[in-house]
Amino acid sequence: MPALVLLGAQWGDEGKGKATDLLGGSVDYVVRYQGGNNAGHTVVVGDQKYALHLLPSGILTPECTPVIGNGVVVDPSVLLSELSGLNERGVDTSKLLISGNAHIITPYNVTVDKVTERFLGKRKIGTTGRGIGPTYADKINRVGIRVQDLYDESILTQKVEAALDVKNQLLTKLYNRRAIAVDQVVEELLGYADKLAPYVTDTVLVLNQALEENKVVLFEGGQGTLLDIDHGTYPFVTSSNPTAGGACTGAGVGPTKISRVIGILKAYTTRVGAGPFPTELFDEDGQALRRIGGERGVTTGRDRRCGWFDAVIARYATRVNGLTDFFLTKLDVLTGWEQIPVCVAYEIDGKRVEELPYSQSDFHHAKPVYETLPGWSEDITKAKSFSDLPKNAQSYVKALEDMSGAPISAIGVGPGRDETIEINSFI
Ligand code: GDP
Ligand code: IMO
Ligand code: MG
């Protein structure tokens, strides 16, 4: 007992950082299990705002041990600058643990990400350009570099050689770029070895021993369910498994250990990058959601696409993750709308469809079927319990809960740690 998973139920940026940080005080370990510095998790503590990319949001809680699991892809230069940035702000990061099996985002992976996107032109995915896809591709192709390789120069050199053999052909012959020198990459990577050494360990062993000792372990997902490589809107997805199963493979913990799976769900919907998004708004409502919700990417600074809440997606997230709870965020952003449309089903080629279609072509044609719920105008940011919310806000939450298939156990009414209504305790 007890391991919890906390993950995004939509297309990312649901407020996972805030939710993880909130639970941080009650857990012993916070573990990132997939993704890399494509994530941007915002945590607001008092008047301090932190933007975390690679580090688990538990890093801001002194009692908590932050862990980067084997399923994460690590850009060492980003990691070291994130650590020193936090140290300069007085945050102690010495408890961090990094899996020796995690794969490294090498400089050539970042180059390949950028040139591939440019080459795709209009068909691009709109990646974060952080080398995520190419690094996972190398992992699956068995030509990846792992953190532990930094401690064996000969192995590292052989592996970089093997990886660059093919990539340099592609870069020079297809993409018209300069070849990347093996020595330069090896030298750069070796330069990180000593700095990372204090953190590198067998995190699988540490986490399983912790669970045997009844410690509380929280797995923090990056991205979200609809960006999952298997269950998301492929190919407009990231290259890892943010869904609940990813926590098991990405941290080396068996599914029997996980007792709770919490889906972080925004009270409306956003998406960054390309791909289908049935409830996307192109009108003033969309602009208002973006403005009021501050919907601008933490990692790339891109404007987020905004739209109304989509219950079909929420139901899908409940199913593929086995969600036990939802944490509904940003309810306060909806204050002031007289009427709030909620997508309850899709219309696809003239037919009403209640569940997410498995065919990508169908999903691209899906038109939202809306039900309109009455809004509220009262400020809700000071609400501490469900009964403090105006009646219409209560009804909105209840309606979302009924449509989404799992209880809403917490509600975010502002970005701060304390701007949360807790309904059922998570731990
Ligand atoms: P993450 O990637 O899922 O961690 O989410 P991001 O940090 O990218 O985006 C969520 C944004 O919403 C951040 O700016 C948070 O500070 C903010 N936020 C989180 N919860 C709430 C909430 O309940 N209300 C408001 N107004 N902002 C919130
Ligand atoms: P957090 O953890 C929102 C999106 C990118 C792009 C696609 C693939 O903050 O919720 P990648 O660089 O991963 O290969 O890009 O995935 N994406 C995110 N969108 N939030 C994120 O993380 C994201 N991480 C990746 O915009 O569409
Ligand atoms: Mg984010």
Coordinates of C-alpha atoms and ligand atoms in Angstrom, one line a residue:
M1 CA 0.0 0.0 0.0
P2 CA -0.5 2.6 -1.4
A3 CA 0.6 3.7 -4.8
L4 CA -1.4 6.4 -6.6
V5 CA -1.2 7.5 -10.2
L6 CA -2.0 11.1 -11.1
L7 CA -2.4 11.7 -14.8
G8 CA -3.8 14.1 -17.4
A9 CA -7.3 13.1 -18.6
Q10 CA -7.3 15.3 -21.7
W11 CA -4.5 16.7 -24.0
G12 CA -2.2 17.8 -21.2
D13 CA -1.9 21.0 -19.2
E14 CA -4.9 20.0 -17.0
G15 CA -3.1 21.3 -13.9
K16 CA -1.2 18.1 -13.0
G17 CA 1.7 20.1 -11.4
K18 CA -0.6 21.8 -9.0
A19 CA -2.4 18.6 -8.1
T20 CA 0.8 16.7 -7.5
D21 CA 2.2 19.5 -5.4
L22 CA -0.9 19.6 -3.3
L23 CA -0.6 15.9 -2.5
G24 CA 3.1 16.2 -2.1
G25 CA 2.8 16.8 1.7
S26 CA 1.1 13.4 2.2
V27 CA 3.3 11.3 0.1
D28 CA 6.9 9.9 0.5
Y29 CA 7.9 9.7 -3.2
V30 CA 6.7 11.5 -6.4
V31 CA 7.8 9.7 -9.5
R32 CA 7.8 10.8 -13.2
Y33 CA 7.3 7.6 -15.3
Q34 CA 7.3 8.9 -18.9
G35 CA 7.9 11.8 -21.1
G36 CA 10.6 14.4 -20.6
N37 CA 11.1 18.1 -20.8
N38 CA 8.2 18.4 -23.2
A39 CA 6.1 18.7 -20.0
G40 CA 5.6 22.0 -18.4
H41 CA 4.1 21.8 -14.9
T42 CA 3.2 25.0 -13.1
V43 CA 3.2 25.1 -9.3
V44 CA 2.2 28.2 -7.4
V45 CA 3.3 28.3 -3.7
G46 CA 2.4 31.5 -2.0
D47 CA 3.7 34.3 -4.2
Q48 CA 6.2 32.0 -5.9
K49 CA 5.6 30.4 -9.3
Y50 CA 7.6 27.4 -10.4
A51 CA 7.7 26.0 -14.0
L52 CA 8.9 22.4 -13.8
H53 CA 9.8 20.4 -17.0
L54 CA 11.7 17.3 -16.1
L55 CA 11.6 17.2 -12.3
P56 CA 8.6 15.7 -10.5
S57 CA 6.4 18.3 -8.9
G58 CA 7.1 16.7 -5.5
I59 CA 10.6 18.4 -5.6
L60 CA 9.0 21.5 -3.9
T61 CA 8.0 19.5 -0.8
P62 CA 11.0 18.9 1.4
E63 CA 9.7 15.6 3.0
C64 CA 9.1 14.1 -0.4
T65 CA 11.7 12.1 -2.5
P66 CA 11.4 13.0 -6.2
V67 CA 12.2 10.2 -8.6
I68 CA 12.9 10.2 -12.4
G69 CA 11.9 6.7 -13.4
N70 CA 13.2 4.4 -16.2
G71 CA 10.4 5.4 -18.6
V72 CA 11.5 9.0 -18.7
V73 CA 13.8 10.5 -21.3
V74 CA 16.3 12.8 -19.8
D75 CA 18.1 15.8 -21.4
P76 CA 21.0 16.2 -19.0
S77 CA 21.6 19.8 -19.8
V78 CA 18.0 20.7 -19.1
L79 CA 18.0 18.7 -15.9
L80 CA 21.1 20.3 -14.6
S81 CA 19.9 23.8 -15.4
E82 CA 16.5 23.0 -13.8
L83 CA 18.2 21.8 -10.7
S84 CA 20.5 24.9 -10.4
G85 CA 17.5 27.2 -11.1
L86 CA 15.7 25.7 -8.1
N87 CA 18.8 25.7 -5.9
E88 CA 19.2 29.4 -6.6
R89 CA 15.7 29.9 -5.3
G90 CA 16.5 28.0 -2.1
V91 CA 14.9 24.6 -3.0
D92 CA 16.9 21.6 -1.8
T93 CA 17.1 19.1 -4.6
S94 CA 19.6 16.7 -3.0
K95 CA 17.0 13.9 -2.5
L96 CA 16.4 13.5 -6.3
L97 CA 16.8 9.9 -7.6
I98 CA 17.3 9.1 -11.3
S99 CA 17.0 5.7 -12.9
G100 CA 20.2 4.4 -14.5
N101 CA 17.9 2.8 -17.1
A102 CA 16.3 6.1 -18.2
H103 CA 17.2 7.1 -21.8
I104 CA 19.2 10.2 -22.6
I105 CA 18.0 12.8 -25.0
T106 CA 21.2 13.4 -27.0
P107 CA 21.9 16.6 -29.0
Y108 CA 21.4 14.6 -32.2
N109 CA 17.9 13.6 -31.0
V110 CA 17.0 17.2 -30.6
T111 CA 18.3 18.0 -34.1
V112 CA 16.4 15.1 -35.6
D113 CA 13.2 16.2 -33.9
K114 CA 13.5 19.7 -35.4
V115 CA 14.5 18.7 -38.9
T116 CA 11.8 16.0 -39.1
E117 CA 9.1 18.6 -38.2
R118 CA 10.5 21.0 -40.8
F119 CA 10.5 18.2 -43.4
L120 CA 6.9 17.3 -42.6
G121 CA 5.8 20.8 -43.5
K122 CA 2.0 21.1 -43.3
R123 CA 1.8 17.6 -42.0
K124 CA 3.9 18.4 -38.9
I125 CA 2.9 17.2 -35.4
G126 CA 3.7 20.5 -33.7
T127 CA 6.1 18.8 -31.3
T128 CA 7.8 20.7 -28.6
G129 CA 11.1 20.2 -30.4
R130 CA 12.8 18.7 -27.4
G131 CA 13.9 15.5 -29.0
I132 CA 11.3 13.4 -27.3
G133 CA 10.1 11.3 -30.3
P134 CA 13.5 10.5 -31.7
T135 CA 14.8 9.5 -28.3
Y136 CA 12.0 7.0 -27.8
A137 CA 12.5 5.9 -31.4
D138 CA 16.1 5.1 -30.6
K139 CA 15.0 3.3 -27.4
I140 CA 12.6 1.0 -29.4
N141 CA 15.2 0.6 -32.2
R142 CA 17.7 -0.5 -29.5
V143 CA 20.2 2.2 -30.4
G144 CA 19.4 4.5 -27.4
I145 CA 21.9 5.8 -24.8
R146 CA 21.0 5.2 -21.2
V147 CA 22.0 7.2 -18.1
Q148 CA 24.2 4.3 -17.0
D149 CA 26.1 4.4 -20.2
L150 CA 27.7 7.7 -19.0
Y151 CA 29.8 5.6 -16.6
D152 CA 31.4 3.4 -19.3
E153 CA 33.3 5.5 -21.8
S154 CA 34.0 2.6 -24.2
I155 CA 30.3 1.4 -24.3
L156 CA 29.1 5.0 -24.6
T157 CA 31.4 5.6 -27.6
Q158 CA 30.3 2.4 -29.3
K159 CA 26.6 3.3 -28.8
V160 CA 26.9 6.8 -30.0
E161 CA 28.8 5.5 -33.1
A162 CA 26.0 3.0 -33.8
A163 CA 23.3 5.6 -33.4
L164 CA 25.1 8.2 -35.6
D165 CA 26.0 5.8 -38.3
V166 CA 22.5 5.9 -39.7
K167 CA 21.5 9.3 -38.5
N168 CA 24.4 11.0 -40.2
Q169 CA 23.4 9.4 -43.5
L170 CA 19.9 10.8 -43.0
L171 CA 21.1 14.2 -41.9
T172 CA 23.5 14.7 -44.8
K173 CA 21.8 12.9 -47.7
L174 CA 18.1 13.5 -46.9
Y175 CA 17.9 16.6 -44.8
N176 CA 20.9 18.4 -46.2
R177 CA 22.4 19.1 -42.8
R178 CA 26.0 18.7 -41.6
A179 CA 27.0 15.3 -40.0
I180 CA 27.4 15.2 -36.2
A181 CA 30.8 14.1 -34.9
V182 CA 30.8 11.1 -32.5
D183 CA 33.7 12.5 -30.4
Q184 CA 31.9 15.8 -29.8
V185 CA 28.7 14.0 -28.6
V186 CA 30.7 11.6 -26.4
E187 CA 32.7 14.5 -24.8
E188 CA 29.5 16.5 -24.1
L189 CA 27.8 13.5 -22.5
L190 CA 30.8 12.5 -20.4
G191 CA 30.8 16.1 -19.1
Y192 CA 27.5 15.3 -17.4
A193 CA 28.5 12.1 -15.7
D194 CA 30.0 13.4 -12.5
K195 CA 27.3 16.0 -12.0
L196 CA 24.5 13.4 -12.3
A197 CA 26.3 10.6 -10.4
P198 CA 25.0 11.5 -6.9
Y199 CA 21.4 11.0 -8.1
V200 CA 21.7 7.9 -10.3
T201 CA 20.5 4.6 -8.7
D202 CA 18.3 1.5 -9.1
T203 CA 15.0 3.3 -8.7
V204 CA 13.0 0.1 -9.3
L205 CA 14.5 -1.4 -6.2
V206 CA 14.1 1.8 -4.1
L207 CA 10.4 2.2 -5.0
N208 CA 9.4 -1.5 -4.5
Q209 CA 11.2 -1.5 -1.1
A210 CA 9.4 1.7 -0.2
L211 CA 6.0 0.1 -1.1
E212 CA 6.8 -2.9 1.0
E213 CA 7.5 -0.5 3.9
N214 CA 4.0 1.0 3.4
K215 CA 5.4 4.3 2.1
V216 CA 3.1 6.3 -0.1
V217 CA 4.2 6.6 -3.7
L218 CA 2.6 9.0 -6.2
F219 CA 3.3 8.6 -9.9
E220 CA 3.0 11.9 -11.8
G221 CA 2.1 11.6 -15.5
G222 CA 3.3 14.1 -18.0
Q223 CA 1.1 15.0 -21.1
G224 CA -2.3 13.4 -21.1
T225 CA -4.5 10.5 -22.1
L226 CA -5.3 11.8 -25.6
L227 CA -1.6 12.3 -26.2
D228 CA -0.8 8.7 -25.4
I229 CA 1.1 6.8 -28.2
D230 CA -1.3 3.9 -28.0
H231 CA -4.6 5.4 -26.8
G232 CA -4.4 9.0 -28.0
T233 CA -5.2 10.8 -31.3
Y234 CA -2.3 9.1 -33.2
P235 CA -0.2 10.4 -35.0
F236 CA -0.9 13.7 -33.2
V237 CA 0.4 12.4 -29.9
T238 CA 3.6 12.2 -27.9
S239 CA 5.9 9.2 -28.0
S240 CA 5.2 7.6 -24.6
N241 CA 2.4 6.2 -22.5
P242 CA 1.0 8.8 -20.1
T243 CA -1.9 6.5 -19.4
A244 CA -2.0 4.5 -16.1
G245 CA -0.3 1.4 -17.5
G246 CA 2.7 3.6 -18.3
A247 CA 3.3 4.1 -14.6
C248 CA 4.0 0.3 -14.2
T249 CA 6.4 0.0 -17.1
G250 CA 7.9 3.4 -16.6
A251 CA 8.8 2.8 -12.9
G252 CA 9.0 -0.9 -12.6
V253 CA 6.1 -1.3 -10.2
G254 CA 3.5 -4.0 -10.7
P255 CA -0.2 -3.1 -11.4
T256 CA -1.2 -4.9 -8.2
K257 CA 0.5 -2.2 -6.2
I258 CA -1.6 0.6 -7.6
S259 CA -4.7 1.4 -5.5
R260 CA -5.9 4.7 -7.0
V261 CA -5.8 6.4 -10.4
I262 CA -6.6 10.1 -10.4
G263 CA -7.5 11.9 -13.6
I264 CA -6.8 15.6 -13.8
L265 CA -9.6 17.1 -15.8
K266 CA -9.9 20.8 -16.8
A267 CA -13.4 22.2 -16.6
Y268 CA -13.0 23.0 -20.3
T269 CA -10.6 21.7 -22.9
T270 CA -7.2 22.8 -24.3
R271 CA -4.7 21.4 -26.7
V272 CA -1.2 22.5 -27.9
G273 CA 0.1 21.4 -31.3
A274 CA -1.7 19.8 -34.3
G275 CA -4.5 17.2 -34.3
P276 CA -8.2 16.8 -34.0
F277 CA -10.1 18.6 -31.3
P278 CA -13.9 18.5 -31.7
T279 CA -14.9 21.2 -29.2
E280 CA -12.3 23.7 -30.3
L281 CA -13.6 27.3 -30.4
F282 CA -12.5 29.8 -33.0
D283 CA -14.7 32.6 -31.7
E284 CA -14.7 35.1 -28.8
D285 CA -15.5 32.4 -26.3
G286 CA -12.3 30.6 -27.3
Q287 CA -10.3 33.8 -26.9
A288 CA -11.9 34.5 -23.5
L289 CA -11.0 31.0 -22.2
R290 CA -7.4 31.5 -23.4
R291 CA -7.2 34.9 -21.8
I292 CA -8.9 34.2 -18.5
G293 CA -7.3 30.7 -18.2
G294 CA -3.9 32.0 -19.1
E295 CA -3.7 29.3 -21.7
R296 CA -0.2 29.7 -23.1
G297 CA 2.3 26.8 -23.2
V298 CA 4.7 26.6 -20.2
T299 CA 7.4 24.8 -22.4
T300 CA 7.1 26.4 -25.8
G301 CA 5.1 29.6 -25.1
R302 CA 2.6 28.7 -27.8
D303 CA -1.0 29.8 -27.4
R304 CA -3.2 26.8 -26.4
R305 CA -6.2 25.9 -28.5
C306 CA -9.3 26.2 -26.3
G307 CA -12.8 24.7 -26.4
W308 CA -15.7 23.6 -24.2
F309 CA -15.6 20.5 -21.9
D310 CA -15.9 17.2 -23.8
A311 CA -17.5 14.5 -21.8
V312 CA -16.8 11.8 -24.5
I313 CA -13.1 12.3 -23.8
A314 CA -13.6 12.3 -20.1
R315 CA -15.5 8.9 -20.3
Y316 CA -12.7 7.5 -22.5
A317 CA -10.1 8.6 -20.0
T318 CA -12.0 6.9 -17.2
R319 CA -12.1 3.7 -19.3
V320 CA -8.5 3.4 -20.6
N321 CA -7.0 4.5 -17.2
G322 CA -9.4 2.7 -14.8
L323 CA -9.8 6.1 -13.1
T324 CA -11.0 6.0 -9.5
D325 CA -11.3 9.8 -9.1
F326 CA -11.2 13.0 -11.0
F327 CA -9.6 16.3 -9.9
L328 CA -11.5 19.0 -11.7
T329 CA -9.3 22.1 -12.3
K330 CA -9.9 25.7 -13.3
L331 CA -13.6 25.8 -12.5
D332 CA -13.0 29.5 -11.6
V333 CA -12.1 30.3 -15.2
L334 CA -15.7 29.6 -16.3
T335 CA -17.1 32.2 -13.9
G336 CA -19.1 34.9 -15.8
W337 CA -20.5 32.9 -18.6
E338 CA -24.3 32.9 -18.6
Q339 CA -24.6 29.6 -20.3
I340 CA -21.9 26.9 -20.6
P341 CA -22.1 24.4 -23.4
V342 CA -20.8 20.9 -22.6
C343 CA -20.2 18.3 -25.3
V344 CA -22.1 15.1 -24.4
A345 CA -21.8 13.1 -27.7
Y346 CA -20.6 13.5 -31.2
E347 CA -22.4 13.6 -34.5
I348 CA -20.4 11.6 -37.1
D349 CA -21.7 11.5 -40.7
G350 CA -25.2 12.2 -39.4
K351 CA -25.2 9.6 -36.6
R352 CA -25.0 10.3 -32.9
V353 CA -22.0 8.6 -31.3
E354 CA -21.7 8.4 -27.5
E355 CA -18.1 7.0 -27.2
L356 CA -14.8 8.0 -28.8
P357 CA -14.7 6.5 -32.2
Y358 CA -11.7 4.2 -32.7
S359 CA -11.3 5.3 -36.3
Q360 CA -9.2 8.3 -36.7
S361 CA -11.1 9.4 -39.9
D362 CA -14.3 9.3 -37.9
F363 CA -12.8 11.3 -35.1
H364 CA -11.6 14.0 -37.6
H365 CA -15.3 14.3 -38.7
A366 CA -16.8 14.4 -35.2
K367 CA -19.0 17.3 -34.5
P368 CA -19.8 18.1 -30.9
V369 CA -23.4 17.6 -29.7
Y370 CA -23.9 20.2 -26.9
E371 CA -26.0 20.4 -23.8
T372 CA -26.1 23.9 -22.3
L373 CA -25.8 24.3 -18.6
P374 CA -26.6 27.5 -16.7
G375 CA -23.5 29.5 -15.6
W376 CA -22.7 31.6 -12.5
S377 CA -21.2 35.0 -11.9
E378 CA -20.1 34.9 -8.2
D379 CA -16.4 34.8 -7.4
I380 CA -15.6 31.2 -6.4
T381 CA -11.9 31.5 -5.8
K382 CA -12.4 31.6 -2.0
A383 CA -14.6 28.6 -1.8
K384 CA -13.3 26.0 0.6
S385 CA -16.1 23.4 0.5
F386 CA -18.5 22.2 -2.2
S387 CA -21.4 23.9 -0.5
D388 CA -19.6 27.3 -0.8
L389 CA -20.0 27.1 -4.5
P390 CA -23.0 28.8 -6.2
K391 CA -25.9 26.4 -7.0
N392 CA -25.2 26.5 -10.7
A393 CA -21.5 25.8 -10.2
Q394 CA -22.4 22.8 -8.1
S395 CA -24.8 21.6 -10.8
Y396 CA -22.1 22.0 -13.4
V397 CA -19.7 19.9 -11.4
K398 CA -22.4 17.2 -10.7
A399 CA -23.3 17.1 -14.4
L400 CA -19.7 16.6 -15.4
E401 CA -19.3 13.9 -12.8
D402 CA -22.4 12.0 -14.1
M403 CA -21.2 12.2 -17.6
S404 CA -17.5 11.3 -17.0
G405 CA -17.9 8.0 -15.1
A406 CA -15.8 8.7 -11.9
P407 CA -16.3 10.8 -8.8
I408 CA -14.9 14.3 -8.8
S409 CA -12.9 14.2 -5.5
A410 CA -11.3 17.7 -5.7
I411 CA -12.0 21.0 -7.5
G412 CA -9.5 23.7 -8.3
V413 CA -10.7 27.2 -8.0
G414 CA -7.4 29.0 -8.5
P415 CA -3.8 28.3 -9.3
G416 CA -2.6 28.4 -5.6
R417 CA -1.9 25.4 -3.4
D418 CA -4.8 26.4 -1.1
E419 CA -7.3 27.3 -3.9
T420 CA -8.7 23.8 -3.9
I421 CA -11.9 22.2 -2.6
E422 CA -11.3 18.7 -1.3
I423 CA -14.3 16.5 -1.4
N424 CA -12.9 13.0 -0.8
S425 CA -9.5 12.5 0.5
F426 CA -7.0 10.8 -1.9
I427 CA -4.8 9.2 0.7
Ligands
GDP1 P1 0.2 20.7 -16.2 O1 1.1 20.6 -17.4 O2 -0.9 19.7 -16.2 O3 0.9 20.7 -14.9 O4 -0.6 22.1 -16.3 P2 0.1 23.5 -16.7 O5 0.9 24.0 -15.6 O6 0.8 23.4 -18.0 O7 -1.1 24.4 -16.9 C1 -2.1 24.6 -15.9 C2 -2.2 26.1 -15.6 O8 -3.4 26.3 -14.8 C3 -1.0 26.6 -14.7 O9 -0.8 27.9 -15.1 C4 -1.6 26.4 -13.3 O10 -1.0 27.4 -12.4 C5 -3.0 26.8 -13.5 N1 -4.0 26.2 -12.6 C6 -4.0 24.9 -12.1 N2 -5.2 24.7 -11.4 C7 -5.9 25.8 -11.5 C8 -7.2 26.2 -11.1 O11 -7.9 25.5 -10.4 N3 -7.6 27.5 -11.4 C9 -6.8 28.3 -12.1 N4 -7.3 29.5 -12.4 N5 -5.6 28.0 -12.6 C10 -5.2 26.8 -12.3
IMO2 P1 2.3 18.6 -19.9 O1 2.9 17.6 -19.1 C1 0.5 19.7 -23.8 C2 2.2 17.8 -27.3 C3 2.9 18.7 -28.3 C4 2.7 18.0 -29.6 C5 2.7 16.5 -29.2 C6 4.0 15.8 -29.5 O2 2.7 20.0 -19.6 O3 0.8 18.4 -19.9 P2 6.4 15.9 -28.3 O4 7.4 17.1 -28.1 O5 6.0 15.3 -27.0 O6 6.9 14.9 -29.3 O7 5.1 16.6 -29.0 O8 2.4 16.5 -27.8 N1 2.7 17.9 -25.9 C7 2.0 18.5 -24.9 N2 0.9 19.2 -24.9 N3 1.1 19.5 -22.6 C8 2.3 18.7 -22.6 O9 2.9 18.4 -21.4 C9 2.8 18.2 -23.8 N4 3.9 17.5 -24.1 C10 3.8 17.3 -25.4 O10 2.4 20.0 -28.3 O11 1.3 18.3 -30.0
MG3 MG 1.8 21.7 -18.9

